[in-house]
CSV table of C-alpha atoms in Angstrom, one decimal:
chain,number,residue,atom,x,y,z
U,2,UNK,CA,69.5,159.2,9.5
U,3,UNK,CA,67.5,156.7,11.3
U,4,UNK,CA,68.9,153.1,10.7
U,5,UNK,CA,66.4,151.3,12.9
U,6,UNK,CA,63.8,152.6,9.8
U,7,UNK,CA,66.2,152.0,7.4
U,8,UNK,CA,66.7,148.6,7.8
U,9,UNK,CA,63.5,146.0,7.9
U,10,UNK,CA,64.7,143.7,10.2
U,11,UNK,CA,65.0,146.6,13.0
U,12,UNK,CA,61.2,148.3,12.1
U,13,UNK,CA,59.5,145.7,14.1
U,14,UNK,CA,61.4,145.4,17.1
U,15,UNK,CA,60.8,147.4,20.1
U,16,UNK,CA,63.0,150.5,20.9
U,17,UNK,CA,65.8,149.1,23.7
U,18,UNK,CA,66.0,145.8,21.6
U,19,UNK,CA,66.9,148.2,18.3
U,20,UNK,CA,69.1,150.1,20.3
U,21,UNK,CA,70.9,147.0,21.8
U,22,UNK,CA,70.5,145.4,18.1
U,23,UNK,CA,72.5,148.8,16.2
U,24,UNK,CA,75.3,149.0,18.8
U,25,UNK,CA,76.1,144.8,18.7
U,26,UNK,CA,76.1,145.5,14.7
U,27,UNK,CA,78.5,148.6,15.2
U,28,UNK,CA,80.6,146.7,17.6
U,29,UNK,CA,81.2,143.7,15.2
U,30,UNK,CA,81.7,145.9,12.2
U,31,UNK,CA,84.1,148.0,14.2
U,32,UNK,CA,86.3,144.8,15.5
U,33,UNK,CA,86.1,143.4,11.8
U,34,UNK,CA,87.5,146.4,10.6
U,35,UNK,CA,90.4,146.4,13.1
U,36,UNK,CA,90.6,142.7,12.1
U,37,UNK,CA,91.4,143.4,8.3
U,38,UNK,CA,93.3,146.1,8.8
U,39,UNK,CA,95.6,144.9,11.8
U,40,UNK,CA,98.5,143.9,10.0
U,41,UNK,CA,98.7,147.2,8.5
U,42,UNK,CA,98.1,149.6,11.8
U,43,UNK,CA,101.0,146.5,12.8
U,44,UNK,CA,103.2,147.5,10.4
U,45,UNK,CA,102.6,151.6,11.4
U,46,UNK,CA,103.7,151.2,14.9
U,47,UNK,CA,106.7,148.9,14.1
U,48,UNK,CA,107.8,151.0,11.4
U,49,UNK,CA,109.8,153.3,14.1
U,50,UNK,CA,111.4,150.0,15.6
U,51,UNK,CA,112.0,148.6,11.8
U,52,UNK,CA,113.9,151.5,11.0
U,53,UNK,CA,115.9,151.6,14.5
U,54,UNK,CA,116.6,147.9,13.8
U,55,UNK,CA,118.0,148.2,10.4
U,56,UNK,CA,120.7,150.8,11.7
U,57,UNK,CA,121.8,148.5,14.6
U,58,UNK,CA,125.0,146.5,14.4
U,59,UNK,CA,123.1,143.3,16.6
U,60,UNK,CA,120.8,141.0,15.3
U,61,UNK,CA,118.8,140.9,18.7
U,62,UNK,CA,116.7,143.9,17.4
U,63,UNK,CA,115.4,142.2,14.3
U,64,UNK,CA,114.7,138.9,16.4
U,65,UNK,CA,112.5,141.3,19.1
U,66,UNK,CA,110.4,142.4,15.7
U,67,UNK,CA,109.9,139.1,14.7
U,68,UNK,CA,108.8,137.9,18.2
U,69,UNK,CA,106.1,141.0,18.8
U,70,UNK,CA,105.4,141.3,15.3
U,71,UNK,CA,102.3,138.5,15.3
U,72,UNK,CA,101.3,139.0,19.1
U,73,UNK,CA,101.1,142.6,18.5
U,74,UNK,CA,97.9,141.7,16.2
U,75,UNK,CA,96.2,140.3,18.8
U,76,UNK,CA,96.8,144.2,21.2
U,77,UNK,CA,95.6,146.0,18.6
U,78,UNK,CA,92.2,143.7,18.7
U,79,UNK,CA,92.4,143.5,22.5
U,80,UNK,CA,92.5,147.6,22.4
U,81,UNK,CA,90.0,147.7,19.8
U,82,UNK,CA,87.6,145.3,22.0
U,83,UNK,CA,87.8,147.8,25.2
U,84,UNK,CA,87.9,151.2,23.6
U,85,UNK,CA,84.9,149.9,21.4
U,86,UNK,CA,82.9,148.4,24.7
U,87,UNK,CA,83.4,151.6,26.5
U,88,UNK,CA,82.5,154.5,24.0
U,89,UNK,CA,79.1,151.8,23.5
U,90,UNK,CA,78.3,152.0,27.1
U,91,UNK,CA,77.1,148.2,26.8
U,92,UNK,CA,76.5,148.2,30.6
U,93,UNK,CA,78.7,147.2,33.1
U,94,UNK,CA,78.5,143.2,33.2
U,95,UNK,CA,78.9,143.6,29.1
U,96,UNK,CA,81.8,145.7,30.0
U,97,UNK,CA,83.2,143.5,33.0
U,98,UNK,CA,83.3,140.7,30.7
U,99,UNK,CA,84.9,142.7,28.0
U,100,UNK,CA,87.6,144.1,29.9
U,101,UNK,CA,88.2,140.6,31.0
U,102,UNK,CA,88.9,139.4,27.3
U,103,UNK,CA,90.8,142.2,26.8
U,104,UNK,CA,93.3,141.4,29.4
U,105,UNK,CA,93.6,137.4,28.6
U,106,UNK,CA,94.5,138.4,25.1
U,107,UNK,CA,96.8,141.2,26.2
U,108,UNK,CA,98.6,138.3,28.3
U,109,UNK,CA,98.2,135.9,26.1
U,110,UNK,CA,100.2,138.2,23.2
U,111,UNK,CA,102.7,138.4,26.1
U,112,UNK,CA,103.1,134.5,26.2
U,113,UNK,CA,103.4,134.0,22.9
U,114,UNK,CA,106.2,136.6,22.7
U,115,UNK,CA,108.1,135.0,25.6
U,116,UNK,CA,107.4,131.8,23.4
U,117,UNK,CA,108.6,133.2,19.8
U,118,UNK,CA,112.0,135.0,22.0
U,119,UNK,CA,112.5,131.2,23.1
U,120,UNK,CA,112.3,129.6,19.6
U,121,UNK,CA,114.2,132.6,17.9
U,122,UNK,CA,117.1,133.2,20.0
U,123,UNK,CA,120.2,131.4,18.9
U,124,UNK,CA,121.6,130.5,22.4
U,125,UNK,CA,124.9,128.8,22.6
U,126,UNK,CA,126.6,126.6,25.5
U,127,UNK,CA,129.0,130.4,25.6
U,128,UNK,CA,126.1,132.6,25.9
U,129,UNK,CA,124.2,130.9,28.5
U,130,UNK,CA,127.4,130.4,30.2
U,131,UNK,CA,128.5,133.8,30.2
U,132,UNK,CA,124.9,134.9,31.8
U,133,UNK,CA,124.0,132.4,34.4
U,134,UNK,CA,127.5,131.0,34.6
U,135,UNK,CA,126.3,127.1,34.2
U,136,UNK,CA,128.3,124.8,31.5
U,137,UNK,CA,125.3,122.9,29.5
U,138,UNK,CA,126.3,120.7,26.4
U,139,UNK,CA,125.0,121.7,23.1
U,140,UNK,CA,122.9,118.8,22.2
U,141,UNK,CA,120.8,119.6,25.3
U,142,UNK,CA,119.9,123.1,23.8
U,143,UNK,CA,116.7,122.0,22.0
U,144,UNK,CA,115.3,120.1,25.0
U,145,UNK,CA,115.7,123.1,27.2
U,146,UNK,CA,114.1,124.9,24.6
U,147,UNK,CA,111.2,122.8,24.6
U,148,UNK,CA,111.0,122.7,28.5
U,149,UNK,CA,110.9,126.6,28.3
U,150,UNK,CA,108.5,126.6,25.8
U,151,UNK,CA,106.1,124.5,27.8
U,152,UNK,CA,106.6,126.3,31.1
U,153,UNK,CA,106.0,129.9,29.5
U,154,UNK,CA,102.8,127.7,27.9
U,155,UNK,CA,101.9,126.9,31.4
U,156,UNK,CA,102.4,129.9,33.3
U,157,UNK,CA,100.5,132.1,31.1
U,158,UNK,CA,97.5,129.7,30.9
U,159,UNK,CA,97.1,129.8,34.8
U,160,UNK,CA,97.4,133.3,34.7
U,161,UNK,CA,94.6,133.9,32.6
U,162,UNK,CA,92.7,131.3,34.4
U,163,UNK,CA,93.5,133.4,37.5
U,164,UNK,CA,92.1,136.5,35.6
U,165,UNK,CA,88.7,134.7,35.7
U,166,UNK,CA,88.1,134.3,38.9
U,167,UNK,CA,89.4,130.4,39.5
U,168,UNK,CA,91.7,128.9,42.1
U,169,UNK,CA,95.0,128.2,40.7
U,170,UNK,CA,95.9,126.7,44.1
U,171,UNK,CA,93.2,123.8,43.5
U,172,UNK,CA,94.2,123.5,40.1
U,173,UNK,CA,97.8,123.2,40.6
U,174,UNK,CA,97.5,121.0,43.4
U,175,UNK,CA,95.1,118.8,41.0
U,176,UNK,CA,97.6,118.9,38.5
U,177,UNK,CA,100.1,117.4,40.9
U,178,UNK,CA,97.8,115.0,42.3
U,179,UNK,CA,97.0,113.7,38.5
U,180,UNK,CA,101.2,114.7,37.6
U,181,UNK,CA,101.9,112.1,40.9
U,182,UNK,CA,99.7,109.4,39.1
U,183,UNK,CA,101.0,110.0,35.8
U,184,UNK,CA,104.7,109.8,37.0
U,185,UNK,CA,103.6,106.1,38.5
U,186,UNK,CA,102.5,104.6,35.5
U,187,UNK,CA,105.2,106.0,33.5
U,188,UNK,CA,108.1,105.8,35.6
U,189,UNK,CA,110.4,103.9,33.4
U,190,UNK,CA,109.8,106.6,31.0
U,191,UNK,CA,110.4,109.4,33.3
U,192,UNK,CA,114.0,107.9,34.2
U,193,UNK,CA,114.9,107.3,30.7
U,194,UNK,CA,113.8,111.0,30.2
U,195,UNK,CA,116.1,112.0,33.4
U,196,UNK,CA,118.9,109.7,31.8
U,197,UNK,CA,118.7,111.4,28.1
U,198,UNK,CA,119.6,114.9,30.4
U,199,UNK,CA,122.0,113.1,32.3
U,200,UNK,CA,123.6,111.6,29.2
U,201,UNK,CA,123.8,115.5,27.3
U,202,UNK,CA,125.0,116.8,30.5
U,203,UNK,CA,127.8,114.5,31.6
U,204,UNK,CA,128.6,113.9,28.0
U,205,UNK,CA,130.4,110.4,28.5
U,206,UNK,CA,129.8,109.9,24.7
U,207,UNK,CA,128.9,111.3,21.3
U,208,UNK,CA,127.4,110.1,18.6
U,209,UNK,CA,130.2,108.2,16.6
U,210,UNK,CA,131.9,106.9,19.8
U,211,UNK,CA,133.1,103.5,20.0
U,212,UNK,CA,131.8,102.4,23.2
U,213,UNK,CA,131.8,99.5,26.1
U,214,UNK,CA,129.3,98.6,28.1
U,215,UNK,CA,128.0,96.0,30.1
U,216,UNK,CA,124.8,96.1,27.4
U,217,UNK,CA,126.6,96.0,24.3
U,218,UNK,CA,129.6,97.1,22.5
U,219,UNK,CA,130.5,99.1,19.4
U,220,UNK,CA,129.5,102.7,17.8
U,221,UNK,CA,126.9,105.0,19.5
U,222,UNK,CA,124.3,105.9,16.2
U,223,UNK,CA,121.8,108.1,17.9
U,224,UNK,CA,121.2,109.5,21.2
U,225,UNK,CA,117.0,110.2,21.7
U,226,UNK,CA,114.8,111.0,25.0
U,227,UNK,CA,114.0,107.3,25.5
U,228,UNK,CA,117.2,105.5,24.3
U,229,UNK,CA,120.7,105.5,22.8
U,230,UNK,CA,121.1,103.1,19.9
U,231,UNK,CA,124.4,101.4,19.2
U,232,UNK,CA,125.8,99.6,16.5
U,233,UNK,CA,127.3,96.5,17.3
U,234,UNK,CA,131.0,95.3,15.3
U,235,UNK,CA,128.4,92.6,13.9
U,236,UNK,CA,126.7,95.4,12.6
U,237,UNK,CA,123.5,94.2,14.4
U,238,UNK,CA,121.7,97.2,16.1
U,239,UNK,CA,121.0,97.7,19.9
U,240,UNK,CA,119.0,99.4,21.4
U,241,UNK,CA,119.8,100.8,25.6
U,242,UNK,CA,117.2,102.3,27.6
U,243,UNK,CA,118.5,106.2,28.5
U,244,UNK,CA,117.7,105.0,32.5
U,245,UNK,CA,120.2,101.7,31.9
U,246,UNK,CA,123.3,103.6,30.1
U,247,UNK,CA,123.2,106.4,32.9
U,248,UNK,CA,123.8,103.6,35.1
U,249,UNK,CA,126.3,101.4,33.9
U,250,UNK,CA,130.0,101.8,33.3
U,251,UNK,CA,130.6,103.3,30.2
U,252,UNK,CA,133.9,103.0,28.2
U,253,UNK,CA,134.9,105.2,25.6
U,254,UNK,CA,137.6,104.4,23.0
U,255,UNK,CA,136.9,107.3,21.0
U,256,UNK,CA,138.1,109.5,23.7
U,257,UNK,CA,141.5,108.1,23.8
U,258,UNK,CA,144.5,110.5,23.7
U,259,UNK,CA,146.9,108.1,23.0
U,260,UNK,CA,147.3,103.8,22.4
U,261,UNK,CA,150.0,102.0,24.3
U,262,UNK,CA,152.3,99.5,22.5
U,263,UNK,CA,153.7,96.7,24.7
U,264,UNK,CA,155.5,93.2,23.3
U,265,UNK,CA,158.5,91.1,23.8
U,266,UNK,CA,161.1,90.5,21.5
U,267,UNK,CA,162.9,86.6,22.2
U,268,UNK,CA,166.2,86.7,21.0
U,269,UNK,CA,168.4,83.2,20.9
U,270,UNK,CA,170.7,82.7,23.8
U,271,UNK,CA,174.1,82.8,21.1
U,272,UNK,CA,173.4,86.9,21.6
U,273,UNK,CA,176.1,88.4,23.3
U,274,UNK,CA,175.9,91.0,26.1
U,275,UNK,CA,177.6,93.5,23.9
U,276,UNK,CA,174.7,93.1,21.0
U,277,UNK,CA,171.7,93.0,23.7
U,278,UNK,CA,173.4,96.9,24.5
U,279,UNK,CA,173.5,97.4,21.3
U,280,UNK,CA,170.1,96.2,19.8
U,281,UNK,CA,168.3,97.7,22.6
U,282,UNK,CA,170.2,100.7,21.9
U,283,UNK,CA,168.8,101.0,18.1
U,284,UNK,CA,165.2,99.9,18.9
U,285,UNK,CA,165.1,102.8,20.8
U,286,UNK,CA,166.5,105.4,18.8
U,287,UNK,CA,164.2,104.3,16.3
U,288,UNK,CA,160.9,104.4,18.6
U,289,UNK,CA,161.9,108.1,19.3
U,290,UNK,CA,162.6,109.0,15.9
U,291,UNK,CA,158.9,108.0,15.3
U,292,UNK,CA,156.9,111.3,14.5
U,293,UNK,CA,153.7,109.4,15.9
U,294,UNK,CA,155.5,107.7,19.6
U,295,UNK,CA,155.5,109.9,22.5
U,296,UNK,CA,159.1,110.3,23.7
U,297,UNK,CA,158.4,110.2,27.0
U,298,UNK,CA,157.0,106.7,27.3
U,299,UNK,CA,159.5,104.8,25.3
U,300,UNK,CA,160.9,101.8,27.3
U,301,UNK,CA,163.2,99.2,25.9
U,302,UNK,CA,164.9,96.8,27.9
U,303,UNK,CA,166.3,93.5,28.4
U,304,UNK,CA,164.1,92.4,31.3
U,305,UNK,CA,164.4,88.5,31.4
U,306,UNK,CA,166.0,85.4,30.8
U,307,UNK,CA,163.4,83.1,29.3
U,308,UNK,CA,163.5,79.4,29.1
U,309,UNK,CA,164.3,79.4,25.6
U,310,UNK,CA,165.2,82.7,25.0
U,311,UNK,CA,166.2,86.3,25.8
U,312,UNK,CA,163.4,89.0,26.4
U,313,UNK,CA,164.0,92.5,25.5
U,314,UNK,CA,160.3,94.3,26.5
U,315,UNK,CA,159.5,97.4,24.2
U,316,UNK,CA,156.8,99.4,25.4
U,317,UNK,CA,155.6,103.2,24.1
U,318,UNK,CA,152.6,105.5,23.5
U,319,UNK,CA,151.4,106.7,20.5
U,320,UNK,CA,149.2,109.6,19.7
U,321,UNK,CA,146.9,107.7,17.8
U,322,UNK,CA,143.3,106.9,18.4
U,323,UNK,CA,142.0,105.4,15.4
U,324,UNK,CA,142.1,101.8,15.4
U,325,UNK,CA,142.7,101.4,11.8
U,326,UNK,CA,146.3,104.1,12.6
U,327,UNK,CA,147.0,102.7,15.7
U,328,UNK,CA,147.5,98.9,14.1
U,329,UNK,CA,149.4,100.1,11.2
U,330,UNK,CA,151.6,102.1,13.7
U,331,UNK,CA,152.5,98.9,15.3
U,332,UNK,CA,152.7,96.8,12.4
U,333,UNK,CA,155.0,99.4,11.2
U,334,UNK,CA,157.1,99.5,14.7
U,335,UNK,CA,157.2,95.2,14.4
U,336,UNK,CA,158.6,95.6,10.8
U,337,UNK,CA,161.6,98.0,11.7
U,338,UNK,CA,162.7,95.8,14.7
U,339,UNK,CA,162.9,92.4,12.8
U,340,UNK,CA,165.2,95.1,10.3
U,341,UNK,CA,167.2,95.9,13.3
U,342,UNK,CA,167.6,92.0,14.2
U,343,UNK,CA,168.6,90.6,10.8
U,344,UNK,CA,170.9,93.8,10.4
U,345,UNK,CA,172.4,92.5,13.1
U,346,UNK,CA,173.1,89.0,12.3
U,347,UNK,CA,171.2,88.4,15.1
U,348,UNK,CA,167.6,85.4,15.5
U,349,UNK,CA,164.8,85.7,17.2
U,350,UNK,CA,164.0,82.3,19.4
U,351,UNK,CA,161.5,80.3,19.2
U,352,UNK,CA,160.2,77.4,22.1
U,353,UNK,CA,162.4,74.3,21.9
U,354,UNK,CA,164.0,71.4,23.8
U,355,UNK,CA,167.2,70.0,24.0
U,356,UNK,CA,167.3,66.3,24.6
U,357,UNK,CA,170.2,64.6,26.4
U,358,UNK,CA,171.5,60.7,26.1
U,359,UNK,CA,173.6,59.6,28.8
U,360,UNK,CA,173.7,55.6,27.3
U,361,UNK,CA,172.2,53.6,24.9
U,362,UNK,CA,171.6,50.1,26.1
U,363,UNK,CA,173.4,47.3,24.1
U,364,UNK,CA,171.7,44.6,22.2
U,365,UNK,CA,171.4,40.9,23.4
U,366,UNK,CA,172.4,39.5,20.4
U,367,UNK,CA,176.5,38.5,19.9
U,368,UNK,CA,178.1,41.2,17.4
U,369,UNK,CA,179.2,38.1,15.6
U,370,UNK,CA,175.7,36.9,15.2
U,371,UNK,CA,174.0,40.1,13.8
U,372,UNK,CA,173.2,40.2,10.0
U,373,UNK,CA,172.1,43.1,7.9
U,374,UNK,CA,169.0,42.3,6.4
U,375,UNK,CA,168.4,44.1,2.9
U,376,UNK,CA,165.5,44.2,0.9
U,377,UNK,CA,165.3,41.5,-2.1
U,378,UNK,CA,165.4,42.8,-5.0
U,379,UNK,CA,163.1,39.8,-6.2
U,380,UNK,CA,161.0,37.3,-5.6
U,381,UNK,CA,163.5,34.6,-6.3
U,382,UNK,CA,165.9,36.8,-4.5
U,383,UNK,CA,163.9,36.7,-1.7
U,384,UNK,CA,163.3,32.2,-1.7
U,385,UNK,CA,167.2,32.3,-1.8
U,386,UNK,CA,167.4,34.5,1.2
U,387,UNK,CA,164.5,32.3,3.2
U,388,UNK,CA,166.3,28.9,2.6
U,389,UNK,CA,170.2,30.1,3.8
U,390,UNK,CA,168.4,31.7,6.8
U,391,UNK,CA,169.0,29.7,9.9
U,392,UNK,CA,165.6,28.3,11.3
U,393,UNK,CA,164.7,27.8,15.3
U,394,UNK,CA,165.2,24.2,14.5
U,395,UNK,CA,168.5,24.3,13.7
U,396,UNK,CA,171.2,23.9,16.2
U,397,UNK,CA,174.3,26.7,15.9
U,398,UNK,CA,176.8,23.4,14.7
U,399,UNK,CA,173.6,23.1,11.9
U,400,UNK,CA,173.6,26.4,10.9
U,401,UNK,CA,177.1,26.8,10.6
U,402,UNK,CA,177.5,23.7,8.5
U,403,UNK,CA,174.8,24.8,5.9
U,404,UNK,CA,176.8,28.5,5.6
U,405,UNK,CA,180.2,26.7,4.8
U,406,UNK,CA,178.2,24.5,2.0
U,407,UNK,CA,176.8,27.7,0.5
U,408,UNK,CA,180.2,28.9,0.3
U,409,UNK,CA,181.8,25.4,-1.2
């Protein structure tokens, strides 16, 4: 069978151009073929793994098939694409550049395996310290994913480049030129990036802490690359460049063990020695009874003579860090020792001051000569009173005489 007669196109042509003409049209159909039918001569040489897979107790197997099972596709045309160039004898430049395809795609199937592993693996902060022995907080496991990702990216593009022929040396020294001038102009943006890693690393805070800073107070809502937001008590938002909270001091209330509890009680200076033993004996049999109050920090004493009263100081820890517990804790504590104090007949003081008078100075006026002065229970009451009064006119003979003819 002749196909250069067979076909019209061909008849015309002279003999090396039909002969280059049938083996580019046997080359294509060829590849095509192995291009619709890759998934299935996939599925043929995996089917050995699938079944090993399937009997093993691990997971890791099934995530290897999943990571070679797309890649492989692109052997099977990389194979296809040499085998196919060589039995044609397309000359040795055809075949040079061939063999060069055929290796990028054989590395780039390799990359994107290293790529899929990356994505597909579960890793945990257990695993990857149980294999390389470094501690790394969870929430920092998808940007080292994504760092990986990009440098198996990167390293199997500059291999392939390498496979052609060009300096990777230049390039990668270009690259660092152009990364130096990138890094410039984005600075701020490169520390906050640093900052996020420093933040998951160090862990000072999680999302849902209640924190203090020098930038703002209140609870941590989100933690990104660039920023951490946090929601203020006013329940305004703000939000704190990565680069500024890696740099400031950071208090966290949400990582409190315990809350201390420290107050004075003032009791009234009529309390006897024997009840200030005895009161700050029960205050402190009931702080230990206290299922939240650590024993071991209970103090209760009578530390002071005040100026209007006597201090007893009552400090303790409780395991508490909720801020809601902790205050109903001590409002609780505050309610049993005023029980203790009125069981005991006993008051709690309050400021006052206690005024002495040595003498009160004596009136000018004769005892004889003072009058009590009442309020009239009239007018005509009141003329009556105005006309016996003595006036400044009158002499004391006068005034003396006009009482005597009021009482004639």
């Amino acid at each position: 069978m002749d196909l250069a007669r067979d076909i019209p196109i061909l008849r015309d042509l002279p003999l090396e151009m039909q002969d280059i003409v049938l083996r580019v049209l046997l080359f294509l159909i060829v590849i095509g073929i192995v291009w619709m039918l890759r998934r299935v001569i996939a599925a043929i040489i995996l089917s050995p793994l699938t079944r090993v897979a399937k009997r093993s107790k691990t997971s890791y197997d099934g995530i290897v098939l999943d990571a070679v099972r797309g890649p492989l596709n692109l052997v099977i045309i990389a194979v296809a694409l040499g085998v196919t160039t060589s039995v044609m004898d397309f000359g040795p430049e055809i075949k040079g550049v061939s063999d060069l395809v055929a290796r990028s795609m054989f590395i780039a199937a390799l990359t994107f395996t290293a790529y899929n592993l990356v994505g597909l693996i579960a890793l945990t902060p257990a695993i990857i310290r149980r294999t390389t022995g470094l501690k790394i907080e969870e929430r920092l496991l998808p940007f080292l994913s994504t760092v990986v990702k990009v440098f198996v990216v990167i390293m199997g593009t500059l291999i392939i480049i390498q496979e052609w022929g060009f300096d990777v040396t230049g390039l990668v020294a270009s690259f660092g030129i152009v990364g130096l001038a990138f890094s410039l102009a984005a600075q701020d943006t490169a520390a906050n990036v640093f900052g996020f890693t420093a933040i998951i690393g160090d862990n000072p805070f999680d999302v849902g802490d209640f924190i203090i800073t020098s930038q703002a107070e209140g609870i941590v809502e989100h933690v990104g690359i660039r920023s951490t937001r946090i929601r203020k008590l006013d329940q305004s938002l703000v939000t704190v460049p990565n680069n500024v909270m890696t740099g400031a001091a950071v208090t966290n209330w949400s990582r409190l063990s315990k809350r201390r509890i420290d107050f004075y009680v003032g009791l009234t200076y009529d309390t006897t020695s024997q009840q200030m033993r005895e009161i700050t004996s029960k205050i402190k049999e009931m702080l230990l009874s206290r299922e939240d109050v650590d024993p071991e920090s209970v103090v209760v004493h009578f530390v002071r003579f005040g100026g209007s009263s006597l201090d007893i100081r009552i400090i303790c820890y409780v395991f508490i860090a909720d801020w809601n517990a902790y205050t109903a804790e001590t409002e609780a504590i505050n309610l049993e020792v005023m029980d203790i104090v009125e069981s005991m007949g006993l008051g709690f003081a309050f400021p006052s001051t206690s005024v002495y008078i040595e003498s009160v100075p004596k009136s000018k006026q004769p005892a004889a000569k003072r009058t009590k002065r009442y309020a009239p229970a009239s007018q005509e009451a009141a003329e009556v009173l105005l006309d016996n009064s003595p006036r400044e006119s009158d002499t004391p003979n006068q005034a003396n005489e006009s009482a005597s003819n009021d009482s004639d």
